[in-house]
Coordinates of C-alpha atoms and ligand atoms in Angstrom, one line a residue:
M48 CA 40.3 126.9 155.4
T49 CA 43.9 126.5 156.8
P50 CA 45.0 128.4 159.9
P51 CA 47.3 130.7 157.9
E52 CA 44.4 131.5 155.6
Y53 CA 42.2 132.3 158.6
E54 CA 45.0 134.6 160.0
Y55 CA 45.3 136.3 156.6
L56 CA 41.6 137.1 156.5
R57 CA 41.5 138.1 160.1
K58 CA 44.2 140.7 159.6
L59 CA 42.9 142.0 156.3
L60 CA 39.4 142.5 157.8
K61 CA 40.8 144.3 160.8
D62 CA 42.9 146.6 158.6
Q63 CA 40.2 147.3 156.0
S64 CA 37.0 147.6 158.1
G65 CA 38.1 147.5 161.8
L66 CA 36.3 144.1 162.3
D67 CA 38.0 142.5 165.2
L68 CA 37.4 138.7 164.9
S69 CA 38.6 136.4 167.8
T70 CA 40.6 133.3 166.9
D71 CA 37.5 131.1 166.8
K72 CA 35.3 132.7 164.2
Q73 CA 36.1 130.3 161.3
Y74 CA 32.4 129.3 161.1
L75 CA 31.4 133.0 160.6
I76 CA 34.0 133.5 157.8
E77 CA 32.9 130.2 156.2
S78 CA 29.2 131.0 156.3
R79 CA 29.7 134.4 154.7
L80 CA 32.5 133.7 152.3
L81 CA 31.6 130.3 150.8
P82 CA 28.6 131.8 149.1
L83 CA 30.7 134.7 147.9
S84 CA 33.4 132.4 146.5
R85 CA 30.7 130.7 144.4
V86 CA 29.4 134.1 143.2
C87 CA 33.0 135.0 142.1
G88 CA 33.3 131.7 140.3
L89 CA 35.9 130.4 142.7
S90 CA 36.1 126.9 144.2
G91 CA 36.2 127.9 147.9
I92 CA 37.9 130.0 150.5
S93 CA 41.4 128.9 149.7
D94 CA 40.8 130.0 146.1
L95 CA 39.3 133.3 147.4
V96 CA 42.4 133.9 149.5
Q97 CA 44.7 133.2 146.6
T98 CA 42.7 135.7 144.4
M99 CA 42.9 138.3 147.2
K100 CA 46.7 137.8 147.6
A101 CA 47.1 138.2 143.9
G102 CA 45.8 141.7 144.5
S103 CA 42.2 141.6 143.2
A104 CA 40.8 144.9 144.7
S105 CA 37.3 144.0 143.6
V106 CA 37.3 140.6 145.4
I107 CA 38.9 142.2 148.5
A108 CA 36.1 144.8 148.6
Q109 CA 33.5 142.1 148.2
V110 CA 35.0 140.1 151.1
V111 CA 35.0 143.2 153.3
E112 CA 31.4 143.9 152.5
A113 CA 30.3 140.3 152.9
M114 CA 31.7 140.3 156.4
T115 CA 29.8 143.4 157.6
T116 CA 26.7 142.8 159.7
N117 CA 23.9 145.0 158.5
E118 CA 21.2 144.2 161.0
T119 CA 18.9 147.2 161.6
F120 CA 15.2 148.0 161.8
F121 CA 13.0 151.1 162.1
F122 CA 13.1 152.9 165.5
R123 CA 15.6 150.3 166.7
D124 CA 15.7 150.2 170.5
K125 CA 13.1 153.0 170.6
V126 CA 14.8 155.0 173.4
P127 CA 17.3 156.8 171.2
F128 CA 14.4 158.1 169.1
D129 CA 12.6 159.2 172.2
H130 CA 15.8 161.1 173.2
F131 CA 15.9 162.6 169.7
R132 CA 12.3 163.8 169.9
D133 CA 12.2 164.8 173.6
T134 CA 15.7 166.0 174.4
I135 CA 17.8 166.6 171.3
M136 CA 15.4 168.4 169.0
P137 CA 13.8 170.6 171.7
E138 CA 17.3 171.8 172.6
M139 CA 18.2 172.3 168.9
L140 CA 15.1 174.4 168.4
K141 CA 16.2 176.6 171.3
E142 CA 20.0 176.7 170.7
R143 CA 19.8 176.9 166.9
A144 CA 16.9 179.4 166.8
S145 CA 19.0 182.1 165.1
R146 CA 20.7 180.0 162.5
K147 CA 17.7 177.6 162.0
S148 CA 19.8 174.7 160.8
V149 CA 20.6 171.2 162.1
R150 CA 23.1 168.7 160.7
I151 CA 22.6 165.1 161.6
W152 CA 24.9 162.2 160.7
C153 CA 24.0 158.5 160.8
A154 CA 27.6 157.1 160.8
A155 CA 26.7 153.5 160.0
G156 CA 23.3 153.9 158.5
S157 CA 23.1 150.4 156.9
T158 CA 19.9 149.9 154.8
G159 CA 18.3 153.2 155.8
Q160 CA 15.9 152.3 158.6
E161 CA 17.8 154.5 161.1
P162 CA 18.1 157.7 159.0
Y163 CA 14.5 157.4 157.7
S164 CA 13.3 156.9 161.3
L165 CA 15.0 160.2 162.1
A166 CA 13.5 161.8 159.0
M167 CA 10.0 160.7 160.0
C168 CA 10.5 162.0 163.6
L169 CA 11.4 165.4 162.1
K170 CA 8.5 165.3 159.7
E171 CA 6.2 164.6 162.7
M172 CA 7.4 167.8 164.3
G173 CA 5.5 169.7 161.6
P174 CA 5.3 173.5 161.7
R175 CA 7.9 173.8 164.6
L176 CA 10.5 173.2 161.9
A177 CA 9.1 175.6 159.4
G178 CA 11.9 177.6 157.7
W179 CA 14.6 175.3 159.1
R180 CA 17.4 173.6 157.0
I181 CA 17.8 170.0 158.1
E182 CA 20.5 167.8 156.8
I183 CA 20.6 164.1 157.4
V184 CA 23.8 162.4 156.1
A185 CA 23.8 158.6 156.1
T186 CA 27.1 156.9 155.5
D187 CA 28.2 153.3 155.5
L188 CA 31.2 151.1 154.5
S189 CA 29.0 148.8 152.4
R190 CA 28.0 150.1 149.0
E191 CA 25.3 147.4 148.8
V192 CA 23.4 148.7 151.9
L193 CA 23.8 152.3 150.7
E194 CA 22.1 151.4 147.4
K195 CA 19.2 149.8 149.3
S196 CA 19.0 152.8 151.6
R197 CA 18.9 155.2 148.7
A198 CA 16.0 153.3 147.1
G199 CA 14.1 153.2 150.4
I200 CA 12.3 150.0 149.4
Y201 CA 11.4 147.5 152.1
S202 CA 9.7 144.2 152.4
Q203 CA 6.5 143.6 154.4
F204 CA 8.8 141.9 157.1
E205 CA 11.1 144.9 157.3
V206 CA 8.2 147.4 157.7
Q207 CA 6.7 145.3 160.4
R208 CA 9.9 145.6 162.5
G209 CA 9.5 148.6 164.7
L210 CA 7.6 150.9 162.4
P211 CA 4.2 152.1 163.8
I212 CA 1.4 151.4 161.4
Q213 CA 0.3 155.1 161.3
M214 CA 3.8 156.0 160.1
L215 CA 3.7 153.2 157.5
V216 CA 0.5 154.6 156.1
K217 CA 1.6 158.2 156.2
H218 CA 5.2 158.0 154.9
F219 CA 5.3 154.9 152.6
R220 CA 3.7 153.9 149.3
Q221 CA 2.9 150.3 148.6
T222 CA 4.4 148.9 145.4
G223 CA 3.4 145.3 144.9
E224 CA 4.8 143.3 147.8
F225 CA 7.1 146.1 148.8
W226 CA 6.8 149.5 150.5
Q227 CA 8.8 152.6 149.4
V228 CA 9.5 155.5 151.7
N229 CA 7.8 158.6 150.2
A230 CA 9.9 160.8 148.0
E231 CA 9.7 163.7 150.5
I232 CA 11.2 161.6 153.3
R233 CA 13.8 160.1 151.0
A234 CA 14.9 163.6 149.9
M235 CA 15.7 164.4 153.5
V236 CA 18.6 161.8 153.5
Q237 CA 21.8 162.1 151.6
H238 CA 24.0 159.0 151.2
R239 CA 27.8 158.7 151.1
H240 CA 30.2 155.9 151.1
L241 CA 32.5 156.2 154.1
N242 CA 34.8 154.0 156.1
L243 CA 34.9 155.1 159.7
L244 CA 38.6 154.0 159.8
H245 CA 39.4 156.8 157.4
D246 CA 39.4 160.6 157.8
F247 CA 35.8 161.9 157.9
S248 CA 36.6 165.6 158.7
Q249 CA 35.5 166.5 155.1
L250 CA 31.9 165.9 156.2
G251 CA 32.1 169.0 158.4
I252 CA 30.6 169.6 161.8
F253 CA 27.4 167.9 162.9
D254 CA 24.9 168.8 165.7
V255 CA 23.8 165.2 166.2
V256 CA 25.8 162.0 165.5
F257 CA 24.1 158.6 165.5
C258 CA 26.9 156.0 165.6
R259 CA 25.1 152.9 166.7
N260 CA 25.9 149.2 166.7
V261 CA 29.1 149.5 164.7
L262 CA 31.8 150.2 167.3
I263 CA 30.9 146.9 169.0
Y264 CA 32.8 145.1 166.2
F265 CA 36.0 147.1 166.8
D266 CA 38.8 146.7 169.3
Q267 CA 39.5 149.2 172.0
D268 CA 42.2 151.2 170.2
T269 CA 40.0 151.6 167.1
K270 CA 37.0 152.7 169.3
I271 CA 39.2 155.3 171.0
N272 CA 40.5 156.6 167.8
I273 CA 37.0 156.9 166.3
F274 CA 35.7 158.6 169.5
N275 CA 38.5 161.1 169.4
R276 CA 37.8 162.0 165.7
L277 CA 34.0 162.0 166.4
A278 CA 34.6 164.6 169.1
R279 CA 36.2 166.9 166.5
T280 CA 33.2 166.5 164.2
T281 CA 30.5 166.9 166.8
G282 CA 29.5 170.6 167.5
P283 CA 30.4 172.0 170.9
D284 CA 26.9 171.6 172.2
G285 CA 26.0 168.6 170.0
F286 CA 25.0 165.1 170.8
L287 CA 26.5 161.6 170.2
V288 CA 24.1 158.7 170.3
L289 CA 25.6 155.2 170.7
G290 CA 24.0 151.7 170.6
A291 CA 22.7 149.9 173.7
A292 CA 25.9 147.8 174.1
E293 CA 28.3 150.7 173.5
T294 CA 29.8 153.4 175.7
V295 CA 32.6 155.9 175.9
V296 CA 33.1 155.2 179.6
G297 CA 36.6 153.9 180.3
L298 CA 37.7 154.6 176.8
T299 CA 37.8 158.4 176.3
E300 CA 37.2 161.7 178.1
T301 CA 36.2 163.4 174.9
F302 CA 32.5 162.7 175.5
K303 CA 30.5 162.5 178.7
P304 CA 27.3 160.6 179.3
C305 CA 24.1 162.6 179.7
P306 CA 22.7 161.8 183.1
E307 CA 19.5 159.7 182.9
R308 CA 19.6 159.6 179.1
R309 CA 20.9 156.1 178.3
G310 CA 23.0 156.1 175.1
L311 CA 23.3 159.9 174.9
Y312 CA 26.7 161.7 175.1
R313 CA 27.9 165.2 174.8
P314 CA 31.4 166.6 174.0
H315 CA 33.3 166.8 177.2
D316 CA 35.2 170.0 176.7
P317 CA 33.0 172.6 174.9
H318 CA 36.0 175.0 174.5
A319 CA 38.2 172.4 172.8
A320 CA 35.3 171.3 170.6
R321 CA 34.4 174.9 169.7
A322 CA 38.0 175.5 168.5
S323 CA 37.7 172.6 166.2
A324 CA 34.2 173.6 165.0
V325 CA 35.6 176.7 163.4
A326 CA 36.0 174.8 160.2
T327 CA 32.8 175.5 158.3
A328 CA 30.6 172.7 157.4
P329 CA 30.6 172.0 153.7
R330 CA 27.2 172.3 152.1
L331 CA 26.1 168.9 150.9
A332 CA 23.6 168.6 148.1
A333 CA 20.3 167.6 149.6
V334 CA 19.1 169.9 152.3
A335 CA 15.5 169.6 153.5
G336 CA 13.7 172.9 153.9
F337 CA 10.7 172.7 156.2
Ligands
SAM196 C1 24.7 146.5 162.7 S1 24.6 147.7 161.5 C2 24.0 149.1 162.4 C3 23.0 149.9 161.6 C4 22.3 151.0 162.4 N1 23.2 152.0 162.9 C5 21.5 150.4 163.6 O1 21.9 150.6 164.7 O2 20.4 149.9 163.4 C6 26.3 148.1 161.3 C7 26.7 148.9 160.0 O3 28.0 149.3 160.1 C8 28.7 149.3 158.9 N2 30.1 149.3 159.1 C9 30.9 148.3 159.5 N3 32.2 148.6 159.5 C10 32.2 149.9 159.1 C11 33.3 150.9 159.0 N4 34.5 150.6 159.2 N5 32.9 152.1 158.5 C12 31.6 152.4 158.3 N6 30.6 151.6 158.4 C13 30.9 150.3 158.8 C14 28.1 148.0 158.3 O4 28.2 147.9 156.9 C15 26.7 148.0 158.8 O5 25.8 148.5 157.8

């Protein structure tokens, strides 16, 4: 790959997905895009770049997808799910007692382990959620991971990463070498294709937003822009959950960290957030009734 080709790819990826590659990541591009060039019947990265420059939208989309990092596993980092069970949901049960509904967004849900971990947490809450409407919306830039998430089928290796055996037995069905999340848990999660760089206000207002391990790939301005828009889509007394290597501190005043709750944030100015929350949340298709 020539230096101009690398620069072309670097700029395109930043514009299309927010991915902020430093000047020395040629190896990463090569390891991801050489196999793709073969799949596309092209002779290598130069050929791939020529095809992109010629305006092939499908090849551009495949390049953007191939450069996403989709690493995830069930109950990743554990602490956010402890917060969800012990802090977020008890508060929701109290504060949403009259409307009996909670909207949750996994803003970079990848292959589904994160939204399904949340769905299993909710299922474990049992009768406390009787009569509640719970929505979990999982979005991602990659259509390939969304497809896998929708199917909810995982290998032995994947279910061995982070998933307690009792939950595996209770919420999955074995099909040959694979395990599929039970239909009831799958029905709790709706999937949508969404690029965080684009407007997401059409999703409505959420009570809880999990946006974990995606902002680390973006530059500061992109993070700030996304935080500011997330603040308008998080309910006034809602929660934002970030990944272990992510924070709002030093970037935005729109969220403040929850003391002694690592990774947990709340909108900073409830009055401003309330004003933006006036827009009603659109009703998305799948709503789990408990
Ligand atoms: C490392 S995974 C994190 C998955 C999960 N949140 C977790 O923490 O386990 C990052 C995900 O972000 C998605 N992603 C990358 N850029 C994105 C963008 N601009 N908009 C939406 N999703 C994006 C990738 O496709 C990938 O599935």
